[in-house]
């Protein structure tokens, strides 16, 4: 095993650092989609977003502002688009 | 002896294409950048297949909680559009 697998999250930490303060898409298991500027994320995949918008069928349906999303609901986080 | 632990198999896939199937019927194809002991994964140039819909993202962090199966080198369930 190399150091990456022995030190879990070492590579993940770099990734999270690289997407912090950028606009990310957070998709939940329910299918709900949120866009916002990533404030922070932790080991539970709890996410805090600034200027959070909820998107449904390609349209903004709510502007939540600053929001916290509990990690157990998060399917994935997309960045860089 | 050429017997790999499951996570070592995934470790060998870093930098190459991987097909991820989750237990809630989503599928992802992308280049594996990182993963951790929970099998949370970072995929680059990823495509999500969600009931026939294809959603592309340059970088994706997939929650390991519902990841069910990983296919090294997999090209996904259908040809990638565009």
PDB file of C-alpha atoms in Angstrom:
ATOM      1  CA  UNK A   1       0.000   0.000   0.000  1.00  0.00           C
ATOM      2  CA  UNK A   2       1.291   3.448  -0.750  1.00  0.00           C
ATOM      3  CA  UNK A   3       1.052   6.488   1.467  1.00  0.00           C
ATOM      4  CA  UNK A   4      -2.205   7.641  -0.153  1.00  0.00           C
ATOM      5  CA  UNK A   5      -4.183   4.678   1.155  1.00  0.00           C
ATOM      6  CA  UNK A   6      -2.405   4.600   4.520  1.00  0.00           C
ATOM      7  CA  UNK A   7      -3.165   8.272   5.124  1.00  0.00           C
ATOM      8  CA  UNK A   8      -6.770   8.513   4.099  1.00  0.00           C
ATOM      9  CA  UNK A   9      -7.923  12.013   3.186  1.00  0.00           C
ATOM     10  CA  UNK A  10      -4.437  13.337   2.515  1.00  0.00           C
ATOM     11  CA  UNK A  11      -5.293  13.529  -1.175  1.00  0.00           C
ATOM     12  CA  UNK A  12      -8.908  14.425  -0.365  1.00  0.00           C
ATOM     13  CA  UNK A  13      -7.712  17.359   1.735  1.00  0.00           C
ATOM     14  CA  UNK A  14      -5.855  18.775  -1.239  1.00  0.00           C
ATOM     15  CA  UNK A  15      -8.926  18.340  -3.379  1.00  0.00           C
ATOM     16  CA  UNK A  16     -11.204  20.053  -0.854  1.00  0.00           C
ATOM     17  CA  UNK A  17      -8.695  22.871  -0.500  1.00  0.00           C
ATOM     18  CA  UNK A  18      -8.723  23.291  -4.281  1.00  0.00           C
ATOM     19  CA  UNK A  19     -12.524  23.624  -4.529  1.00  0.00           C
ATOM     20  CA  UNK A  20     -13.082  25.803  -1.441  1.00  0.00           C
ATOM     21  CA  UNK A  21     -14.517  29.248  -2.305  1.00  0.00           C
ATOM     22  CA  UNK A  22     -15.458  28.089  -5.801  1.00  0.00           C
ATOM     23  CA  UNK A  23     -18.989  27.497  -7.067  1.00  0.00           C
ATOM     24  CA  UNK A  24     -19.999  23.880  -6.559  1.00  0.00           C
ATOM     25  CA  UNK A  25     -23.040  21.782  -7.332  1.00  0.00           C
ATOM     26  CA  UNK A  26     -24.310  19.618  -4.491  1.00  0.00           C
ATOM     27  CA  UNK A  27     -26.639  16.813  -5.469  1.00  0.00           C
ATOM     28  CA  UNK A  28     -28.633  15.008  -2.812  1.00  0.00           C
ATOM     29  CA  UNK A  29     -29.925  11.434  -2.906  1.00  0.00           C
ATOM     30  CA  UNK A  30     -33.429  12.903  -3.237  1.00  0.00           C
ATOM     31  CA  UNK A  31     -32.382  14.436  -6.576  1.00  0.00           C
ATOM     32  CA  UNK A  32     -32.443  18.011  -5.233  1.00  0.00           C
ATOM     33  CA  UNK A  33     -29.622  20.144  -6.639  1.00  0.00           C
ATOM     34  CA  UNK A  34     -27.983  23.100  -4.909  1.00  0.00           C
ATOM     35  CA  UNK A  35     -25.443  25.510  -6.336  1.00  0.00           C
ATOM     36  CA  UNK A  36     -23.355  27.758  -4.128  1.00  0.00           C
ATOM     37  CA  UNK A  37     -19.941  28.945  -3.152  1.00  0.00           C
ATOM     38  CA  UNK A  38     -18.312  26.262  -1.002  1.00  0.00           C
ATOM     39  CA  UNK A  39     -17.468  27.650   2.420  1.00  0.00           C
ATOM     40  CA  UNK A  40     -16.364  24.385   3.931  1.00  0.00           C
ATOM     41  CA  UNK A  41     -16.849  20.647   4.052  1.00  0.00           C
ATOM     42  CA  UNK A  42     -15.997  18.096   6.729  1.00  0.00           C
ATOM     43  CA  UNK A  43     -15.443  14.371   7.075  1.00  0.00           C
ATOM     44  CA  UNK A  44     -19.189  13.684   7.273  1.00  0.00           C
ATOM     45  CA  UNK A  45     -19.607  15.547   3.953  1.00  0.00           C
ATOM     46  CA  UNK A  46     -21.548  18.207   5.844  1.00  0.00           C
ATOM     47  CA  UNK A  47     -21.361  21.195   3.535  1.00  0.00           C
ATOM     48  CA  UNK A  48     -21.760  24.904   4.101  1.00  0.00           C
ATOM     49  CA  UNK A  49     -22.525  27.091   1.106  1.00  0.00           C
ATOM     50  CA  UNK A  50     -22.722  30.815   0.498  1.00  0.00           C
ATOM     51  CA  UNK A  51     -25.305  32.232  -1.925  1.00  0.00           C
ATOM     52  CA  UNK A  52     -27.012  28.869  -2.072  1.00  0.00           C
ATOM     53  CA  UNK A  53     -29.581  28.396  -4.866  1.00  0.00           C
ATOM     54  CA  UNK A  54     -31.904  25.428  -5.236  1.00  0.00           C
ATOM     55  CA  UNK A  55     -32.316  24.287  -8.846  1.00  0.00           C
ATOM     56  CA  UNK A  56     -35.213  22.275 -10.209  1.00  0.00           C
ATOM     57  CA  UNK A  57     -35.641  21.482 -13.916  1.00  0.00           C
ATOM     58  CA  UNK A  58     -32.869  23.919 -14.760  1.00  0.00           C
ATOM     59  CA  UNK A  59     -34.541  26.842 -12.956  1.00  0.00           C
ATOM     60  CA  UNK A  60     -33.703  28.541  -9.689  1.00  0.00           C
ATOM     61  CA  UNK A  61     -36.633  27.830  -7.368  1.00  0.00           C
ATOM     62  CA  UNK A  62     -35.258  29.214  -4.079  1.00  0.00           C
ATOM     63  CA  UNK A  63     -32.456  31.475  -2.978  1.00  0.00           C
ATOM     64  CA  UNK A  64     -31.360  30.247   0.426  1.00  0.00           C
ATOM     65  CA  UNK A  65     -28.369  32.508   0.970  1.00  0.00           C
ATOM     66  CA  UNK A  66     -26.033  30.898   3.497  1.00  0.00           C
ATOM     67  CA  UNK A  67     -26.930  27.252   4.008  1.00  0.00           C
ATOM     68  CA  UNK A  68     -25.776  24.099   5.751  1.00  0.00           C
ATOM     69  CA  UNK A  69     -26.444  20.689   4.207  1.00  0.00           C
ATOM     70  CA  UNK A  70     -26.144  17.630   6.423  1.00  0.00           C
ATOM     71  CA  UNK A  71     -23.687  15.160   4.923  1.00  0.00           C
ATOM     72  CA  UNK A  72     -25.864  12.041   5.078  1.00  0.00           C
ATOM     73  CA  UNK A  73     -28.043  13.500   2.292  1.00  0.00           C
ATOM     74  CA  UNK A  74     -25.207  14.321  -0.087  1.00  0.00           C
ATOM     75  CA  UNK A  75     -24.804  12.057  -3.110  1.00  0.00           C
ATOM     76  CA  UNK A  76     -21.990  14.006  -4.706  1.00  0.00           C
ATOM     77  CA  UNK A  77     -20.339  17.376  -5.018  1.00  0.00           C
ATOM     78  CA  UNK A  78     -19.407  18.613  -8.479  1.00  0.00           C
ATOM     79  CA  UNK A  79     -16.848  21.354  -9.025  1.00  0.00           C
ATOM     80  CA  UNK A  80     -15.085  23.210 -11.764  1.00  0.00           C
ATOM     81  CA  UNK A  81     -17.929  24.041 -14.151  1.00  0.00           C
TER      82      UNK A  81
ATOM     83  CA  UNK B   1       1.843 -14.222  -5.197  1.00  0.00           C
ATOM     84  CA  UNK B   2      -0.355 -11.758  -7.033  1.00  0.00           C
ATOM     85  CA  UNK B   3      -3.286 -11.326  -4.732  1.00  0.00           C
ATOM     86  CA  UNK B   4      -4.539  -7.804  -4.102  1.00  0.00           C
ATOM     87  CA  UNK B   5      -6.623  -6.434  -1.265  1.00  0.00           C
ATOM     88  CA  UNK B   6      -9.822  -4.804  -2.548  1.00  0.00           C
ATOM     89  CA  UNK B   7      -8.606  -1.289  -1.753  1.00  0.00           C
ATOM     90  CA  UNK B   8      -5.283  -2.031  -3.415  1.00  0.00           C
ATOM     91  CA  UNK B   9      -7.194  -2.846  -6.577  1.00  0.00           C
ATOM     92  CA  UNK B  10      -8.824   0.588  -6.424  1.00  0.00           C
ATOM     93  CA  UNK B  11      -5.463   2.155  -5.635  1.00  0.00           C
ATOM     94  CA  UNK B  12      -4.116   0.697  -8.878  1.00  0.00           C
ATOM     95  CA  UNK B  13      -6.902   2.504 -10.734  1.00  0.00           C
ATOM     96  CA  UNK B  14      -5.775   5.981  -9.655  1.00  0.00           C
ATOM     97  CA  UNK B  15      -5.192   8.014 -12.797  1.00  0.00           C
ATOM     98  CA  UNK B  16      -7.246   5.742 -15.013  1.00  0.00           C
ATOM     99  CA  UNK B  17     -10.888   5.442 -16.011  1.00  0.00           C
ATOM    100  CA  UNK B  18     -13.302   3.884 -13.579  1.00  0.00           C
ATOM    101  CA  UNK B  19     -17.011   3.104 -13.672  1.00  0.00           C
ATOM    102  CA  UNK B  20     -18.837   3.546 -10.364  1.00  0.00           C
ATOM    103  CA  UNK B  21     -22.265   2.036  -9.730  1.00  0.00           C
ATOM    104  CA  UNK B  22     -24.241   3.099  -6.665  1.00  0.00           C
ATOM    105  CA  UNK B  23     -27.003   1.209  -4.914  1.00  0.00           C
ATOM    106  CA  UNK B  24     -29.481   4.006  -5.745  1.00  0.00           C
ATOM    107  CA  UNK B  25     -29.075   3.365  -9.518  1.00  0.00           C
ATOM    108  CA  UNK B  26     -26.768   6.239 -10.335  1.00  0.00           C
ATOM    109  CA  UNK B  27     -23.628   5.533 -12.317  1.00  0.00           C
ATOM    110  CA  UNK B  28     -20.495   7.594 -12.729  1.00  0.00           C
ATOM    111  CA  UNK B  29     -17.630   7.305 -15.187  1.00  0.00           C
ATOM    112  CA  UNK B  30     -14.467   9.338 -14.778  1.00  0.00           C
ATOM    113  CA  UNK B  31     -10.752   9.363 -14.131  1.00  0.00           C
ATOM    114  CA  UNK B  32     -10.046   8.403 -10.526  1.00  0.00           C
ATOM    115  CA  UNK B  33      -8.042  11.102  -8.754  1.00  0.00           C
ATOM    116  CA  UNK B  34      -8.376  10.180  -5.059  1.00  0.00           C
ATOM    117  CA  UNK B  35     -10.277   7.911  -2.753  1.00  0.00           C
ATOM    118  CA  UNK B  36     -10.240   7.271   0.988  1.00  0.00           C
ATOM    119  CA  UNK B  37     -10.983   4.389   3.372  1.00  0.00           C
ATOM    120  CA  UNK B  38     -14.741   5.057   3.121  1.00  0.00           C
ATOM    121  CA  UNK B  39     -14.383   4.769  -0.671  1.00  0.00           C
ATOM    122  CA  UNK B  40     -15.467   8.372  -1.064  1.00  0.00           C
ATOM    123  CA  UNK B  41     -14.033   9.153  -4.486  1.00  0.00           C
ATOM    124  CA  UNK B  42     -12.848  12.132  -6.465  1.00  0.00           C
ATOM    125  CA  UNK B  43     -13.397  11.674 -10.206  1.00  0.00           C
ATOM    126  CA  UNK B  44     -12.147  14.028 -12.885  1.00  0.00           C
ATOM    127  CA  UNK B  45     -13.976  14.693 -16.172  1.00  0.00           C
ATOM    128  CA  UNK B  46     -16.843  12.742 -14.712  1.00  0.00           C
ATOM    129  CA  UNK B  47     -20.153  11.874 -16.301  1.00  0.00           C
ATOM    130  CA  UNK B  48     -23.113  10.960 -14.133  1.00  0.00           C
ATOM    131  CA  UNK B  49     -25.746   8.659 -15.612  1.00  0.00           C
ATOM    132  CA  UNK B  50     -29.012   9.291 -13.811  1.00  0.00           C
ATOM    133  CA  UNK B  51     -31.956   7.438 -15.378  1.00  0.00           C
ATOM    134  CA  UNK B  52     -30.787   8.080 -18.942  1.00  0.00           C
ATOM    135  CA  UNK B  53     -29.740  11.668 -18.252  1.00  0.00           C
ATOM    136  CA  UNK B  54     -26.021  12.476 -18.618  1.00  0.00           C
ATOM    137  CA  UNK B  55     -24.530  15.190 -16.409  1.00  0.00           C
ATOM    138  CA  UNK B  56     -20.892  16.204 -16.877  1.00  0.00           C
ATOM    139  CA  UNK B  57     -18.591  17.788 -14.288  1.00  0.00           C
ATOM    140  CA  UNK B  58     -14.856  18.455 -14.447  1.00  0.00           C
ATOM    141  CA  UNK B  59     -14.450  17.309 -10.818  1.00  0.00           C
ATOM    142  CA  UNK B  60     -16.773  15.284  -8.631  1.00  0.00           C
ATOM    143  CA  UNK B  61     -16.544  14.107  -5.021  1.00  0.00           C
ATOM    144  CA  UNK B  62     -18.815  11.072  -4.755  1.00  0.00           C
ATOM    145  CA  UNK B  63     -20.093  10.030  -1.326  1.00  0.00           C
ATOM    146  CA  UNK B  64     -18.881   6.490  -0.622  1.00  0.00           C
ATOM    147  CA  UNK B  65     -21.945   5.605   1.408  1.00  0.00           C
ATOM    148  CA  UNK B  66     -23.993   4.197  -1.478  1.00  0.00           C
ATOM    149  CA  UNK B  67     -21.168   3.110  -3.763  1.00  0.00           C
ATOM    150  CA  UNK B  68     -21.881  -0.484  -4.676  1.00  0.00           C
ATOM    151  CA  UNK B  69     -19.512  -1.596  -7.428  1.00  0.00           C
ATOM    152  CA  UNK B  70     -16.416  -0.307  -9.187  1.00  0.00           C
ATOM    153  CA  UNK B  71     -15.302  -1.428 -12.629  1.00  0.00           C
ATOM    154  CA  UNK B  72     -11.724  -0.457 -13.533  1.00  0.00           C
ATOM    155  CA  UNK B  73     -11.491   0.819 -17.095  1.00  0.00           C
ATOM    156  CA  UNK B  74     -15.275   0.766 -17.458  1.00  0.00           C
ATOM    157  CA  UNK B  75     -16.775   2.953 -20.141  1.00  0.00           C
ATOM    158  CA  UNK B  76     -20.209   3.305 -18.551  1.00  0.00           C
ATOM    159  CA  UNK B  77     -23.671   2.065 -19.427  1.00  0.00           C
ATOM    160  CA  UNK B  78     -23.978   3.913 -22.732  1.00  0.00           C
ATOM    161  CA  UNK B  79     -21.840   5.973 -25.117  1.00  0.00           C
ATOM    162  CA  UNK B  80     -21.009   9.413 -23.701  1.00  0.00           C
ATOM    163  CA  UNK B  81     -22.680  12.135 -25.750  1.00  0.00           C
ATOM    164  CA  UNK B  82     -20.689  15.081 -27.062  1.00  0.00           C
TER     165      UNK B  82
END
